[in-house]
Amino acid sequence: MLTPIQRFAGGLRRPIVRILLFCMVIGTFLVAFFPPSTTTHWEHPSYFPARRPPPPPFRAGRGGKHRTHPHPRPPLPPPANGTENPWPARANAVRDAFVHAYSAYVAHAAPHDELRPLSQQPVDNFNGWALTLVDSLDTMWLMGLHAEFDDGLAAVANMTFARAPGRLAPFFETVIRHLGGLLAAHALSGDPILLARADDLGTALLPAFGTASGLPMYAVNTATGAIAHGWMGAATLWAEALSCQLEYKYLAYLTGRTEYYHAVDRIMELMYAANVSATAGLFPTVWNTAAGTPSTKKVSVGAFADSAYEYMLKQWLLTGRTDAKARDLYASGADGALRPSHAFEHLSCFLPGMLALGAATLPSVPRTHMLAARGLAHTCWTLYADSPSGLAPDIAAMRPAQGEGARWAPHVAAWEAAGAQGDPPGVAGAPPLPRGATPAEREYGAGAAGYLLRPETVESMYLLWRTTGDAVWRERGWAVFEAVRRAARVPGGGFASVVDVYAADVMQRDEMPSWFLAETLKYLYLLFSDDELVPLDQWVFNTEAHPLPVFEWSDWERERYGIP
């Protein structure tokens, strides 16, 4: 009978036992003399390593190549008459409004797309992929609502982004809202599941580019790859073709997948080579999808075209100011966009912010761009200030002026010839009229009198505040927010569009678009925050207000993607 010690000694003669014992001794030695870190970083070996931009406080990304903003915001002015600083409380009021809206969505509509706030019912008016949740993730992060963010993250982790057979996802809206929302939330939080879902969705939407010209089709089935035209027939709106480059180029940067980059850059090459002499160098609003040529001579800075101009400038900014072709297209297009129009859409109120951002970052643009930004923003503000509700109509019909005096450029030229003292005509603007003034007194009427909780005016106020330091835009933004709170807040939860901003009694519409949480409240919160939470020299907003971090292509990426 062998003793335990004899059995142990006999076992040591077996090779496998000796190997295991040796590993145990070495492991004990390493743990004793080289204790592990309390934080474990798992790196996935890959030729294209995943890049995770740091969470706030925001710092320079890979290589530290962010540039200093050429026009840093001046120091905050002291509160008037020694009173307390009102802006932290105002920012908190916007956060409370977001919680009021989002909590109602979670309680009555999630995981559907949007909430009908009056009936407290859900609606799937896009893809049924919890649009309000995905669109709001980065707003929650910026507002410090991390419990709500974490709950949303759990929902995103289980999303598949697969549409049923025969059901289609609208390409443009899905890119700017879902894909942009996922990428921004990943950039802010660094959570890898958000990048994984963005990669899934980016791949599922790629078949939309499978046309002869490369211009995207209106919609795609994300499970089968089937594509289809939309309500415009065999045509692509210019804004839809030119409003996917930020999202897909950033996704290419994160993943190293060339198909993302080439799909959207092919569209840019088409624009660089396009003959637009018939429209004085401006890009028409509608293009033949198959041929890749204009289908109309109509030009606009409103619907059908708005975000295309924006993305030309922002492609240059997002890529560390290296995409010179996109920059030059913006400079020529924005200059030509300053042309008279009598139908003034609320959508067009993004233009002052875009012009201000371009003027603050592009030394080559004429100073009239910043002047025009201020003047147009004053017009947008006046549409709010003139109405009894304090809200602006969706479309204003301006009274046409006749003759040379109808154009702004001659007035600016005369002002410059006279020594350019003060502001030129049309920039400072007249004070708002007493509320209740008639259309004849206002010199404009309402082409569409509803207020749809849109963000464009407060977006421009935010960008003007950050690029000029003029606090008047913060005060005007506060007046807008107070009007929204009075007229659009639903006591039972949520906010609702307003039917007629000029009506004596406010009537609400049973809808709360996701852009209200993704854009309107986000820009108001950033406008009222003393801290620059999203530095404009380090981050670029997509057209749905989703911030993406500035980056620069490395040498191997330039070679791989064919970037000059």
XYZ file of C-alpha atoms in Angstrom:
564
model
C 0.000 0.000 0.000
C 1.536 3.290 -1.117
C 1.444 6.264 1.192
C 0.131 9.642 -0.123
C 3.679 10.954 -0.273
C 4.805 7.960 -2.347
C 1.838 8.416 -4.746
C 2.720 12.120 -5.119
C 6.410 11.332 -5.794
C 5.403 8.709 -8.353
C 3.112 11.144 -10.093
C 5.934 13.605 -10.529
C 7.593 11.157 -12.906
C 4.754 11.737 -15.464
C 5.636 14.502 -18.020
C 2.213 16.153 -17.963
C 2.267 16.488 -14.201
C 5.758 18.002 -14.256
C 4.605 20.572 -16.882
C 1.554 21.547 -14.860
C 3.573 21.883 -11.681
C 6.149 24.059 -13.465
C 3.386 26.370 -14.771
C 1.932 26.696 -11.275
C 5.306 27.683 -9.817
C 5.954 30.254 -12.552
C 2.436 31.659 -12.194
C 2.861 32.045 -8.429
C 6.167 33.821 -8.972
C 4.675 36.284 -11.492
C 1.685 37.124 -9.310
C 3.925 37.620 -6.259
C 6.465 39.917 -7.897
C 4.466 41.487 -10.779
C 0.917 42.043 -9.487
C -1.691 42.629 -12.202
C -3.231 46.057 -12.854
C -6.646 46.677 -11.370
C -7.861 47.557 -14.864
C -7.621 45.084 -17.697
C -7.457 46.392 -21.253
C -8.337 43.795 -23.848
C -6.811 44.583 -27.221
C -8.092 42.730 -30.276
C -5.109 42.088 -32.576
C -6.000 43.451 -35.978
C -4.326 45.114 -38.914
C -6.949 47.832 -38.522
C -7.127 48.455 -34.763
C -10.403 49.846 -33.447
C -10.173 53.505 -32.470
C -12.112 54.730 -29.495
C -12.192 58.511 -29.060
C -11.883 59.478 -25.403
C -14.955 60.410 -23.387
C -15.327 63.918 -21.933
C -13.412 65.918 -20.889
C -12.617 66.064 -24.575
C -8.981 65.732 -25.533
C -7.089 65.515 -28.766
C -7.500 62.143 -30.437
C -4.973 59.957 -32.217
C -1.733 61.824 -32.760
C -2.951 64.945 -30.964
C -3.334 66.768 -34.267
C -6.393 68.857 -33.460
C -5.939 72.460 -34.428
C -6.669 75.454 -32.261
C -9.885 77.188 -33.159
C -8.967 80.334 -35.142
C -11.597 82.400 -33.350
C -11.710 81.248 -29.724
C -14.771 82.395 -27.816
C -14.142 85.527 -25.721
C -14.395 85.236 -21.933
C -17.907 85.059 -20.547
C -19.290 88.503 -19.700
C -20.022 89.102 -16.017
C -23.688 88.941 -14.973
C -25.429 92.298 -15.206
C -25.579 94.441 -12.070
C -23.693 91.886 -10.013
C -26.572 89.381 -10.132
C -26.024 85.643 -10.103
C -25.110 83.885 -13.330
C -28.486 82.689 -14.735
C -27.127 80.236 -17.300
C -26.566 77.111 -15.165
C -30.199 77.250 -14.043
C -31.323 77.760 -17.637
C -29.284 74.790 -18.820
C -30.883 72.720 -16.051
C -34.317 73.865 -17.219
C -33.562 72.456 -20.672
C -32.389 69.198 -19.118
C -35.653 69.013 -17.151
C -37.556 69.524 -20.406
C -35.601 66.664 -21.992
C -36.403 64.368 -19.057
C -40.094 65.362 -19.305
C -40.109 64.459 -23.006
C -37.959 61.342 -22.902
C -39.613 59.844 -19.820
C -42.962 60.037 -21.572
C -41.480 58.321 -24.622
C -40.045 55.508 -22.484
C -43.298 55.067 -20.558
C -45.687 55.111 -23.508
C -43.821 54.541 -26.771
C -40.528 52.637 -26.440
C -39.301 50.634 -28.320
C -41.310 52.237 -31.126
C -40.004 55.218 -33.086
C -41.797 58.217 -31.613
C -44.406 59.258 -29.075
C -47.769 60.781 -29.891
C -47.822 63.042 -26.826
C -51.507 64.016 -26.786
C -52.849 60.473 -27.006
C -49.783 58.992 -25.238
C -49.537 56.356 -27.970
C -46.531 55.033 -29.923
C -45.963 55.356 -33.650
C -43.511 53.647 -35.999
C -43.135 56.274 -38.711
C -39.619 55.234 -39.775
C -38.197 51.737 -39.266
C -39.512 50.710 -35.861
C -35.984 50.740 -34.420
C -36.594 52.936 -31.364
C -35.729 56.099 -33.291
C -36.245 58.523 -30.407
C -33.991 56.415 -28.172
C -31.117 56.134 -30.675
C -31.433 59.768 -31.736
C -31.258 60.896 -28.091
C -28.314 58.857 -26.780
C -25.673 61.557 -27.233
C -27.998 64.203 -25.780
C -28.340 62.082 -22.643
C -24.571 61.708 -22.390
C -23.924 65.442 -22.781
C -26.603 66.254 -20.193
C -25.115 63.789 -17.710
C -28.167 61.506 -17.794
C -26.066 58.369 -17.559
C -28.733 56.086 -16.072
C -30.996 56.807 -19.047
C -28.014 56.345 -21.374
C -27.173 52.945 -19.882
C -30.790 51.790 -20.238
C -30.728 52.891 -23.876
C -27.426 51.107 -24.438
C -28.983 47.830 -23.279
C -31.753 48.271 -25.853
C -29.262 49.052 -28.640
C -27.261 45.909 -27.823
C -30.270 43.787 -28.837
C -31.077 45.601 -32.085
C -30.606 43.788 -35.397
C -31.630 46.549 -37.852
C -33.337 43.975 -40.091
C -36.474 45.010 -41.946
C -39.105 42.438 -42.821
C -39.347 41.316 -46.470
C -41.006 44.019 -48.546
C -40.348 46.727 -45.942
C -37.792 49.414 -46.700
C -35.626 51.767 -44.617
C -35.354 55.351 -45.937
C -31.639 55.760 -46.616
C -31.147 59.462 -45.814
C -33.116 59.541 -42.564
C -31.608 56.272 -41.339
C -28.063 57.494 -41.983
C -28.345 60.868 -40.276
C -30.468 59.676 -37.343
C -29.648 56.040 -36.565
C -26.121 55.721 -37.952
C -25.131 59.236 -36.880
C -26.653 58.707 -33.453
C -24.787 55.440 -32.872
C -21.456 56.870 -34.022
C -21.778 59.992 -31.861
C -22.797 58.006 -28.787
C -19.789 55.731 -29.350
C -17.457 58.705 -29.816
C -18.619 60.246 -26.543
C -18.858 57.137 -24.374
C -16.310 54.820 -26.000
C -18.675 51.863 -25.619
C -17.791 49.182 -28.201
C -21.336 47.848 -28.620
C -22.331 51.146 -30.244
C -19.586 50.821 -32.844
C -20.563 47.194 -33.455
C -24.178 48.196 -34.117
C -23.055 51.120 -36.307
C -20.911 48.740 -38.340
C -23.889 46.373 -38.721
C -26.137 49.185 -39.885
C -23.541 50.731 -42.179
C -23.148 47.395 -43.944
C -26.907 46.829 -44.188
C -27.408 50.221 -45.881
C -24.574 49.821 -48.431
C -26.796 48.299 -51.168
C -28.443 51.727 -51.543
C -25.299 52.847 -53.402
C -25.689 50.073 -55.976
C -26.813 52.312 -58.843
C -25.126 53.034 -62.155
C -24.016 56.486 -60.980
C -23.395 55.650 -57.336
C -26.074 58.097 -56.175
C -28.037 56.386 -53.398
C -31.521 55.008 -53.922
C -34.273 56.360 -51.712
C -34.705 53.207 -49.616
C -33.212 49.774 -48.948
C -34.306 46.561 -47.298
C -31.604 45.993 -44.706
C -32.108 42.220 -44.672
C -32.308 41.386 -48.388
C -30.486 44.360 -49.933
C -33.443 45.193 -52.168
C -33.520 48.887 -53.141
C -36.323 51.107 -54.404
C -37.074 54.625 -55.590
C -39.185 56.906 -53.419
C -41.805 59.564 -53.952
C -39.561 61.452 -56.397
C -39.478 58.531 -58.807
C -36.168 57.775 -60.544
C -34.459 60.754 -58.916
C -32.220 61.506 -55.941
C -32.470 64.694 -53.941
C -29.159 66.532 -53.771
C -29.355 66.856 -49.982
C -29.827 63.097 -49.627
C -26.864 62.278 -51.891
C -24.539 64.695 -50.093
C -25.553 63.993 -46.479
C -23.960 60.610 -45.828
C -20.255 61.441 -46.210
C -19.570 62.431 -42.592
C -21.074 59.253 -41.187
C -19.535 56.824 -43.677
C -16.071 58.397 -43.765
C -15.903 58.376 -39.974
C -17.118 54.761 -39.942
C -14.391 53.908 -42.476
C -11.859 55.589 -40.194
C -13.008 53.531 -37.201
C -13.200 50.175 -38.973
C -10.671 50.345 -41.819
C -13.328 49.180 -44.296
C -12.638 50.675 -47.709
C -16.145 50.051 -49.046
C -17.548 52.655 -46.666
C -15.151 55.320 -47.877
C -15.382 54.587 -51.590
C -19.204 54.468 -51.641
C -19.541 58.063 -50.478
C -16.401 59.473 -52.073
C -17.659 58.316 -55.473
C -20.528 60.771 -55.027
C -18.107 63.563 -54.212
C -16.108 62.803 -57.365
C -19.357 63.052 -59.324
C -19.962 66.508 -57.847
C -16.414 67.659 -58.579
C -16.862 66.739 -62.240
C -20.465 67.954 -62.636
C -21.294 70.642 -65.172
C -23.463 73.155 -63.308
C -22.850 76.136 -65.590
C -26.579 76.280 -66.386
C -27.265 77.138 -62.722
C -24.434 79.651 -62.265
C -22.233 77.133 -60.470
C -24.875 76.118 -57.945
C -25.969 72.510 -57.629
C -29.563 71.726 -58.652
C -31.843 70.128 -56.082
C -32.851 66.995 -58.050
C -30.570 64.516 -59.873
C -31.209 61.560 -62.160
C -30.241 58.554 -60.062
C -29.034 56.352 -62.910
C -27.244 58.988 -64.999
C -25.848 61.072 -62.146
C -26.855 64.329 -63.854
C -29.163 67.177 -62.803
C -32.879 66.741 -63.526
C -33.812 70.368 -62.880
C -32.390 73.866 -62.862
C -33.979 74.722 -59.544
C -31.543 75.621 -56.752
C -32.250 76.145 -53.058
C -30.755 76.329 -49.580
C -33.940 74.946 -48.017
C -35.513 71.519 -48.416
C -33.847 69.248 -51.013
C -30.469 71.023 -50.653
C -29.837 72.337 -47.135
C -27.545 69.740 -45.580
C -25.532 69.226 -48.801
C -23.874 72.645 -48.429
C -23.355 71.917 -44.753
C -21.604 68.598 -45.420
C -19.147 70.129 -47.904
C -17.780 72.407 -45.196
C -17.961 69.738 -42.516
C -16.141 67.068 -44.524
C -13.203 69.451 -44.614
C -13.464 70.135 -40.889
C -13.994 66.489 -39.874
C -10.894 65.279 -41.724
C -8.581 67.726 -39.967
C -9.035 70.380 -42.694
C -7.366 68.241 -45.327
C -10.196 67.645 -47.844
C -9.456 70.644 -50.048
C -11.925 69.704 -52.794
C -14.872 69.654 -50.391
C -13.689 72.960 -48.903
C -13.552 74.629 -52.316
C -17.000 73.329 -53.291
C -18.383 74.811 -50.090
C -16.717 78.184 -50.603
C -18.109 78.608 -54.119
C -21.522 77.162 -53.291
C -22.066 79.178 -50.120
C -21.174 82.404 -51.892
C -23.707 81.678 -54.621
C -26.345 80.644 -52.092
C -26.656 84.263 -50.899
C -29.412 85.049 -53.381
C -32.904 86.509 -52.919
C -35.805 84.239 -52.037
C -39.338 85.107 -50.991
C -40.314 81.719 -49.521
C -38.317 81.496 -46.294
C -38.431 78.037 -44.718
C -37.594 77.344 -41.105
C -35.259 74.697 -42.504
C -33.253 77.543 -44.090
C -32.467 78.933 -40.656
C -29.568 76.460 -40.457
C -27.811 78.723 -42.986
C -26.689 81.467 -40.551
C -24.930 78.894 -38.385
C -23.260 77.275 -41.358
C -22.064 80.628 -42.684
C -20.759 81.618 -39.242
C -18.879 78.338 -38.888
C -17.406 78.727 -42.364
C -16.400 82.340 -41.719
C -14.736 81.361 -38.441
C -12.700 78.546 -39.993
C -12.076 79.578 -43.620
C -9.961 82.742 -43.965
C -10.603 82.739 -47.730
C -14.348 83.410 -47.584
C -15.415 87.069 -47.840
C -16.448 88.870 -44.671
C -19.939 89.204 -46.096
C -20.499 85.586 -45.008
C -20.370 86.512 -41.311
C -22.420 89.636 -41.962
C -24.997 87.552 -43.804
C -24.979 85.030 -40.963
C -25.871 87.707 -38.447
C -28.505 89.276 -40.674
C -30.201 86.001 -41.558
C -30.129 84.847 -37.937
C -31.831 88.105 -36.964
C -34.535 87.367 -39.539
C -35.018 83.877 -38.102
C -35.244 85.330 -34.599
C -37.723 87.982 -35.768
C -40.083 85.267 -37.030
C -40.240 84.017 -33.440
C -40.381 87.396 -31.743
C -43.166 88.764 -33.975
C -45.683 85.982 -33.341
C -48.190 85.980 -30.446
C -46.966 82.539 -29.319
C -43.298 83.469 -29.521
C -42.781 80.633 -32.014
C -41.912 80.823 -35.715
C -43.964 79.497 -38.637
C -42.567 76.641 -40.684
C -42.636 78.754 -43.868
C -42.802 82.555 -44.119
C -43.833 84.221 -47.363
C -41.885 87.469 -47.682
C -43.375 90.426 -49.549
C -41.392 90.774 -52.794
C -39.390 93.961 -53.210
C -38.768 95.387 -56.650
C -35.756 96.818 -58.444
C -32.121 97.041 -57.447
C -33.083 97.806 -53.863
C -34.399 94.267 -53.521
C -30.876 92.822 -53.460
C -28.604 93.000 -50.436
C -25.287 93.103 -52.311
C -25.660 96.688 -53.661
C -26.415 97.956 -50.151
C -23.277 96.268 -48.815
C -21.204 97.723 -51.665
C -22.505 101.214 -50.887
C -21.767 100.711 -47.191
C -18.199 99.629 -47.973
C -17.717 102.589 -50.342
C -18.818 104.923 -47.549
C -16.155 103.606 -45.176
C -17.870 100.517 -43.704
C -18.763 102.157 -40.418
C -20.914 100.118 -38.051
C -23.071 97.352 -39.457
C -24.229 97.318 -43.078
C -27.959 97.503 -43.859
C -29.853 94.349 -43.069
C -27.462 92.999 -40.445
C -28.527 94.592 -37.184
C -32.162 94.413 -38.280
C -35.221 96.236 -37.063
C -36.651 95.451 -33.623
C -39.503 92.947 -33.573
C -43.015 94.320 -34.005
C -45.582 94.164 -31.214
C -47.035 90.691 -31.039
C -50.286 90.514 -32.929
C -49.119 92.712 -35.824
C -50.849 91.999 -39.123
C -49.081 90.419 -42.117
C -49.154 93.818 -43.844
C -47.368 95.393 -40.888
C -44.876 92.530 -40.736
C -44.246 92.564 -44.507
C -44.537 88.795 -44.559
C -47.230 86.189 -44.132
C -47.227 82.533 -43.180
C -46.909 80.018 -45.958
C -47.250 77.293 -43.303
C -48.165 78.566 -39.841
C -47.279 75.507 -37.771
C -44.267 75.134 -35.470
C -42.844 71.616 -35.703
C -40.363 71.751 -32.770
C -37.608 72.368 -35.311
C -33.981 73.050 -34.303
C -32.506 75.189 -37.099
C -32.852 78.616 -35.487
C -31.403 77.590 -32.111
C -28.647 75.693 -33.928
C -27.604 78.951 -35.604
C -27.879 80.845 -32.324
C -25.558 78.314 -30.703
C -22.975 78.518 -33.503
C -23.090 82.329 -33.572
C -22.616 82.439 -29.809
C -19.622 80.128 -29.962
C -17.976 81.814 -32.962
C -18.609 85.470 -32.046
C -19.082 85.505 -28.260
C -22.113 87.797 -28.644
C -24.382 86.981 -25.680
C -27.462 88.354 -27.463
C -27.856 84.939 -29.087
C -28.091 83.268 -25.692
C -30.808 85.671 -24.575
C -32.761 85.129 -27.777
C -32.373 81.381 -27.365
C -33.792 81.618 -23.856
C -36.820 83.497 -25.214
C -37.351 80.716 -27.761
C -37.117 78.045 -25.070
C -39.614 79.850 -22.845
C -42.051 80.037 -25.767
C -41.601 76.320 -26.464
C -42.251 75.531 -22.814
C -45.407 77.671 -22.780
C -46.956 76.505 -26.021
C -45.620 73.013 -26.743
C -45.290 71.292 -23.356
C -47.849 68.571 -22.703
C -48.590 68.308 -18.958
C -49.045 64.546 -19.108
C -45.632 64.059 -20.695
C -43.787 65.154 -23.804
C -43.907 68.184 -26.095
C -46.113 68.639 -29.153
C -45.914 70.576 -32.398
C -48.082 73.699 -32.568
C -50.760 73.980 -35.277
C -50.740 77.776 -35.763
C -48.237 80.102 -34.124
C -50.478 83.115 -34.829
C -53.688 81.708 -33.327
C -55.060 83.328 -30.191
C -55.555 79.916 -28.582
C -52.684 77.484 -28.973
C -53.632 74.157 -30.522
C -51.197 71.263 -30.414
C -50.578 68.488 -32.924
C -50.225 64.902 -31.729
C -46.550 64.430 -32.634
C -43.137 64.737 -31.001
C -40.446 64.334 -33.700
C -37.229 62.718 -32.521
C -35.270 65.762 -33.702
C -36.740 67.729 -30.794
C -34.676 65.638 -28.352
C -31.746 64.996 -30.683
C -31.296 68.568 -31.907
C -33.533 71.304 -30.487
C -33.007 70.563 -26.799
C -29.359 69.606 -27.335
C -28.496 72.907 -29.016
C -30.393 74.858 -26.354
C -28.531 73.006 -23.595
C -25.175 73.687 -25.270
C -26.170 77.331 -25.828
C -26.889 77.829 -22.125
C -23.911 75.828 -20.815
C -21.002 78.033 -19.800
C -18.552 75.190 -20.436
C -17.854 74.454 -24.086
C -18.953 70.833 -23.889
C -18.359 70.186 -27.592
C -15.370 72.298 -28.740
C -15.919 73.249 -32.365
C -12.259 72.727 -33.254
C -12.424 69.105 -32.066
C -15.942 67.986 -32.980
C -18.239 68.360 -35.995
C -22.035 68.024 -35.822
C -23.822 66.050 -38.483
C -27.102 67.436 -39.784
C -29.012 65.705 -36.953
C -26.776 67.386 -34.314
C -24.745 64.235 -33.647
C -21.132 65.258 -32.813
C -18.291 63.333 -34.466
C -14.644 63.879 -33.448
C -12.172 65.470 -35.842
C -9.588 63.038 -37.195
C -6.772 62.887 -39.730
C -6.006 60.066 -42.127
C -2.679 58.318 -41.561
C -0.280 57.654 -44.413
C -1.310 54.012 -44.760
C -4.974 55.004 -44.823
C -4.341 57.555 -47.549
C -2.615 54.905 -49.602
C -5.303 52.305 -48.929
C -8.235 54.613 -49.758
C -6.518 56.490 -52.575
C -6.713 59.847 -50.769
C -4.420 62.462 -52.353
